[in-house]
Coordinates of C-alpha atoms in Angstrom, one line a residue:
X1 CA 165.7 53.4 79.7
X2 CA 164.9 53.2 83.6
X3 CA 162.7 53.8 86.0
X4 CA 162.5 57.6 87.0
X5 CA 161.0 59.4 90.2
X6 CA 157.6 61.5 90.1
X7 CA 157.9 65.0 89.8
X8 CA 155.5 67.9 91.3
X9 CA 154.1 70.6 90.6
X10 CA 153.0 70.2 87.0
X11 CA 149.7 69.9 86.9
X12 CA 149.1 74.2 86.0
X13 CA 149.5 74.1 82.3
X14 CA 149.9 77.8 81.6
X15 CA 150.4 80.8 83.8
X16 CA 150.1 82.8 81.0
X17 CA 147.3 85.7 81.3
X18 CA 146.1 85.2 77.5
X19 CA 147.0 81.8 75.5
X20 CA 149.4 81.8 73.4
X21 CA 151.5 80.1 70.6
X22 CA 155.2 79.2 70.9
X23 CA 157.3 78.0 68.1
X24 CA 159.5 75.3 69.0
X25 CA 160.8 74.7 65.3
X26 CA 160.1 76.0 62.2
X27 CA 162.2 74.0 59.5
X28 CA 161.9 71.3 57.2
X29 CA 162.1 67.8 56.7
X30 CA 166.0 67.7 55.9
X31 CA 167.8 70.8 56.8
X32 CA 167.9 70.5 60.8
X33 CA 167.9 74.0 61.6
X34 CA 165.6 75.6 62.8
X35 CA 164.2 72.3 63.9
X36 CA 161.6 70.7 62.7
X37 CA 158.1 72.5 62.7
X38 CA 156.2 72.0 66.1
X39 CA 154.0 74.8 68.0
X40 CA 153.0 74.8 71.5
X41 CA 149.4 76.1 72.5
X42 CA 149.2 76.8 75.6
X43 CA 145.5 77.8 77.3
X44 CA 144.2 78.4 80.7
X45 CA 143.4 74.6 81.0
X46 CA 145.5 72.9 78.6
X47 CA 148.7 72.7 76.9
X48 CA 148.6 70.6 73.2
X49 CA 151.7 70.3 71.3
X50 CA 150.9 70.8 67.4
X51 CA 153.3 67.9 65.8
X52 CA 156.2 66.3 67.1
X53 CA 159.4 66.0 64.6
X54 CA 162.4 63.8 65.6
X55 CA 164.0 66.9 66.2
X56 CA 161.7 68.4 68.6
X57 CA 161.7 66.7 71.9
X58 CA 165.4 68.9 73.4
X59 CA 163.3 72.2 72.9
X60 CA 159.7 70.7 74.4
X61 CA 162.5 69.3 77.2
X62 CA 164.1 73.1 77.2
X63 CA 160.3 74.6 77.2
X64 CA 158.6 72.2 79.3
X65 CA 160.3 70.0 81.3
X66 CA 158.1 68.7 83.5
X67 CA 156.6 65.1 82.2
X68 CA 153.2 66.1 83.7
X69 CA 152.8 69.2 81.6
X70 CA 151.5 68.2 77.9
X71 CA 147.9 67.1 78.0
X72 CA 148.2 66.4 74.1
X73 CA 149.9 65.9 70.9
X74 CA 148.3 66.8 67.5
X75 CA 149.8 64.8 64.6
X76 CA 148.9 66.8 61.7
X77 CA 150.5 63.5 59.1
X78 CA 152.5 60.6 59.7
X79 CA 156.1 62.2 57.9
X80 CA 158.9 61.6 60.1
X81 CA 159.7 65.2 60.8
X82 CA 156.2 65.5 62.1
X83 CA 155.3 62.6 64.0
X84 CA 158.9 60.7 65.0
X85 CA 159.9 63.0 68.2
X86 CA 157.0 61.3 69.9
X87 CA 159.0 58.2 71.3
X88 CA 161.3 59.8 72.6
X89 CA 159.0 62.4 74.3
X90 CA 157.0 59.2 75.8
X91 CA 159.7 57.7 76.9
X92 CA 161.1 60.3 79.1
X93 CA 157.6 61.4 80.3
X94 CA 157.9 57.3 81.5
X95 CA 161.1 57.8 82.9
X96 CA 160.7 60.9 85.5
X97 CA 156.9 59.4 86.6
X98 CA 154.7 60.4 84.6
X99 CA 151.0 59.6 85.6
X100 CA 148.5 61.6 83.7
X101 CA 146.7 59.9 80.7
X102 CA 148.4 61.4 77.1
X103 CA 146.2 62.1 74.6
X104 CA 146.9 61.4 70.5
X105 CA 144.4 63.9 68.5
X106 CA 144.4 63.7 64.8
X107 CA 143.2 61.3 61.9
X108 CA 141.4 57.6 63.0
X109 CA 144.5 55.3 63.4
X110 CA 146.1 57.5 64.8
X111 CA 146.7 55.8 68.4
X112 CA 147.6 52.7 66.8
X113 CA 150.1 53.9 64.5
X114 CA 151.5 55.5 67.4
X115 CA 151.7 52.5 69.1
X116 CA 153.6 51.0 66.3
X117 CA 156.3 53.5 66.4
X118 CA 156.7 52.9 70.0
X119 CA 157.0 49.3 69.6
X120 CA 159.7 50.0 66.7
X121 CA 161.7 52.3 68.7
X122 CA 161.5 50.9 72.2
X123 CA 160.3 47.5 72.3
X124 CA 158.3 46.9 75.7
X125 CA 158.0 50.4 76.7
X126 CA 154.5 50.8 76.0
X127 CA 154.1 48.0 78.6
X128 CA 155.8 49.3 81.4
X129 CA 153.6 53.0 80.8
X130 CA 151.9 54.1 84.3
X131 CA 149.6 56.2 82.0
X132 CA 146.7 55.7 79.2
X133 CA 147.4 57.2 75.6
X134 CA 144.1 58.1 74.9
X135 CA 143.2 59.2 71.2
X136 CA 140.6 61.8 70.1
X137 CA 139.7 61.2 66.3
X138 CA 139.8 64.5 64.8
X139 CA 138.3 63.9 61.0
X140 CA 136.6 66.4 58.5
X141 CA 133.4 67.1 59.7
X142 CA 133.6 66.0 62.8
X143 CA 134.5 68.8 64.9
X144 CA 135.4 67.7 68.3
X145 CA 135.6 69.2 71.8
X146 CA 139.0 68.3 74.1
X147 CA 139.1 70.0 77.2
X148 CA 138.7 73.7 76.9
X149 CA 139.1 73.6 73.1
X150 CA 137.2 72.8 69.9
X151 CA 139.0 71.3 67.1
X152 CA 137.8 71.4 63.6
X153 CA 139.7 69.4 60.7
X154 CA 140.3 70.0 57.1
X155 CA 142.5 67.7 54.2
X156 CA 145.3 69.7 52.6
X157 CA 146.9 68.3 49.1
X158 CA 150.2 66.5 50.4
X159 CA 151.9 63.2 49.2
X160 CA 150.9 61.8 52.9
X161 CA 147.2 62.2 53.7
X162 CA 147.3 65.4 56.0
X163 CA 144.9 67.3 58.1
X164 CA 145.2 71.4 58.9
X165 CA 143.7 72.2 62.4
X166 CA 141.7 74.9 63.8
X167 CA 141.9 75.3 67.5
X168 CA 139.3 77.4 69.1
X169 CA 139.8 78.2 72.5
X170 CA 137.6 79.3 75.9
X171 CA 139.1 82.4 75.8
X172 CA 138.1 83.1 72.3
X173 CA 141.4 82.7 70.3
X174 CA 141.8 80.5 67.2
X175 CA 145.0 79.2 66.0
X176 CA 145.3 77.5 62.9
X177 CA 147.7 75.0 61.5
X178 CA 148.3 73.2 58.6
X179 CA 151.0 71.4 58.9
X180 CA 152.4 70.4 55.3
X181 CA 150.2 70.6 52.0
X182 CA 148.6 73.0 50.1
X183 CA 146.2 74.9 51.2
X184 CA 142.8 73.7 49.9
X185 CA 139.3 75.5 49.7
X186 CA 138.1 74.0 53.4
X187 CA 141.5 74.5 55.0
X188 CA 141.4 77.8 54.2
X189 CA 137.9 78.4 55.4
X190 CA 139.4 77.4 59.0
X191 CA 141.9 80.4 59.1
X192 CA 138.9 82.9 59.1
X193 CA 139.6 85.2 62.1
X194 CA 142.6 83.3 63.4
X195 CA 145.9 83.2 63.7
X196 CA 147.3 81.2 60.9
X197 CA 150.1 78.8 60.8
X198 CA 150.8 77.5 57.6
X199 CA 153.9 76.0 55.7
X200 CA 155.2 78.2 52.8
X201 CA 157.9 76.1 50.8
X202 CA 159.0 78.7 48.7
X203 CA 157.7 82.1 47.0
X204 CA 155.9 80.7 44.0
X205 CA 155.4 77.3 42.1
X206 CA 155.9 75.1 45.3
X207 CA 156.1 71.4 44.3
X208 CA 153.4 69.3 44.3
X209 CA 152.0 69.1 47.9
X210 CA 153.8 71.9 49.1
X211 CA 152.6 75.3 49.3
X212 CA 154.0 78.7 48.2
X213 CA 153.9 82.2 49.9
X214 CA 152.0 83.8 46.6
X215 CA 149.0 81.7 47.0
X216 CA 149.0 81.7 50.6
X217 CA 148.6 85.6 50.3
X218 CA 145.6 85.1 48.1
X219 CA 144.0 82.6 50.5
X220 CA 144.3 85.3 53.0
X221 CA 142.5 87.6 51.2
X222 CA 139.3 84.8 51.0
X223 CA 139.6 84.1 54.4
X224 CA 141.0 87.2 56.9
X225 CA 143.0 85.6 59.1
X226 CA 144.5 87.7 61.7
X227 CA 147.8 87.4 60.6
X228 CA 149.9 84.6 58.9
X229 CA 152.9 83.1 60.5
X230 CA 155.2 81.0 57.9
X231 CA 156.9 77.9 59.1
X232 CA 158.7 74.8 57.0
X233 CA 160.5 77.0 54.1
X234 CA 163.3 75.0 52.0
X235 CA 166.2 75.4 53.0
X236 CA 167.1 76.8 49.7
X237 CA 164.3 79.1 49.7
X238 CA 164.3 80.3 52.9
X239 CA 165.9 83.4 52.9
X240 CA 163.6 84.7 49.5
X241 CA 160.5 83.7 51.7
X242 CA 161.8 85.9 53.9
X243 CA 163.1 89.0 51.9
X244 CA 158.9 88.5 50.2
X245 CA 157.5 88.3 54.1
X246 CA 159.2 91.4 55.1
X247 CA 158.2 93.1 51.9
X248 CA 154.7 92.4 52.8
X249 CA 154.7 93.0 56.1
X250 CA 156.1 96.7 55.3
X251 CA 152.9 97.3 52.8
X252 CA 150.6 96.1 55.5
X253 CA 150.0 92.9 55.3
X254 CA 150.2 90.7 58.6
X255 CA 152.8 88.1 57.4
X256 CA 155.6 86.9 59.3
X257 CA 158.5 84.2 59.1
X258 CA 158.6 82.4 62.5
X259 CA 161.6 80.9 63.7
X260 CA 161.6 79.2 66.8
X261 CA 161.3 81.0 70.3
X262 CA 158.6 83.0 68.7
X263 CA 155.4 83.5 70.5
X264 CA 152.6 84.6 70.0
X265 CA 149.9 86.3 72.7
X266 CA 146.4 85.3 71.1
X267 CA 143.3 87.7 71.6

């Protein structure tokens, strides 16, 4: 680590016409490729990445390399391959000059268990910050409002206590994410009218805390999302997930496989 120079320039999030959702990674915890699952939503006032794997930070470097340009990180869980990327994207964001408070949105504790990881992974670095991590507690029931957006929460049945996220924005869009889990009765109340994000482990009979593209397509029929995007397939799964997706998708059903570089214009 060293000290870095301030960079210009940064401070328009998205010159995008509409917001929209890229796919940074789309993989699981252990198979590397296609990265780990992370999204980036971009708006006319904010950029938030949606979970930050150890493999993420080279393609939020390769998508946005300007330190000023996230305003936030959601942390759907505390798993490695969602939350451990996050050192390494502070500590650059240190290194070239980075002055604009960061914000941690997700369960309470988040901000400090952040703050632990920083201290594990770079001892003193959270020290030598020139900008606040702020935190926004983002809890069930307590829908909260972050810049142009609206956040509403909802648990998901996973081995580590995790939250799915729906992201309303100004220009009246709604993304949602779940990150891992199975899909419960509230999270799938916030993928009504959305676009839907949602891990889908295998076809059918998903492990515990994992979900399973067979009951994601009847949760789309209770809630009507707009369409479905799957992320975080086994690796050994992944290609059935795909040969079902495509299946559906030719009967006329908006499910898709994302894979990272994917975006999608929201409306």
């Amino acid at each position: 680590m060293g000290s870095g120079r301030q960079r210009k320039g940064s401070d328009l999030p998205n010159q995008n016409a509409v917001p929209s959702l890229t796919v940074l990674g789309a993989g699981e915890a252990f198979d590397g490729e296609p990265h780990h699952t992370s999204l980036l939503l971009r708006t006319t006032d904010s950029v938030l990445l949606l979970d930050c794997g150890a493999f993420v930070p080279p393609r939020v470097w390769g998508e946005l390399p300007e330190p000023e340009a996230i305003h936030g990180i959601w942390v759907s869980h505390l798993h490695a391959d969602h939350c451990f990327g996050i050192p390494f994207l502070v500590g650059r964001m240190w290194e070239e000059g980075r002055r604009r408070p960061l914000a941690l949105l997700g369960a309470a504790g988040l901000r400090e268990r952040v703050a632990a990881l920083l201290d594990l992974a770079y001892p003193g670095l959270r020290s030598r910050l020139e900008f606040d991590l702020d935190d926004a507690v983002v809890e069930p029931g307590r829908p909260v409002a972050w810049r142009d957006l609206s956040l509403r929460a909802a648990e998901t049945v996973h081995p580590q206590r995790n939250l799915a996220v729906r992201v309303d924005t100004a220009e009246g869009a709604a993304v949602t994410y779940s990150g891992d889990g199975r899909p419960t009765p509230a999270s799938i109340e916030l993928a009504a009218g959305a676009d839907w994000v949602h891990e889908c482990f295998t076809v059918a009979n998903a492990p515990p805390g994992h979900a399973d593209l067979d009951t994601l397509v009847e949760a789309m029929r209770q809630a009507g999302p707009r369409r479905l995007g799957l992320v975080h397939a086994h690796r050994t799964h992944r290609e059935a997930v795909e040969r079902r997706a495509k299946a559906l998708a030719g009967g006329g059903l908006p499910v898709e496989v994302l894979a990272p570089g994917s975006r999608w214009f929201l409306t």
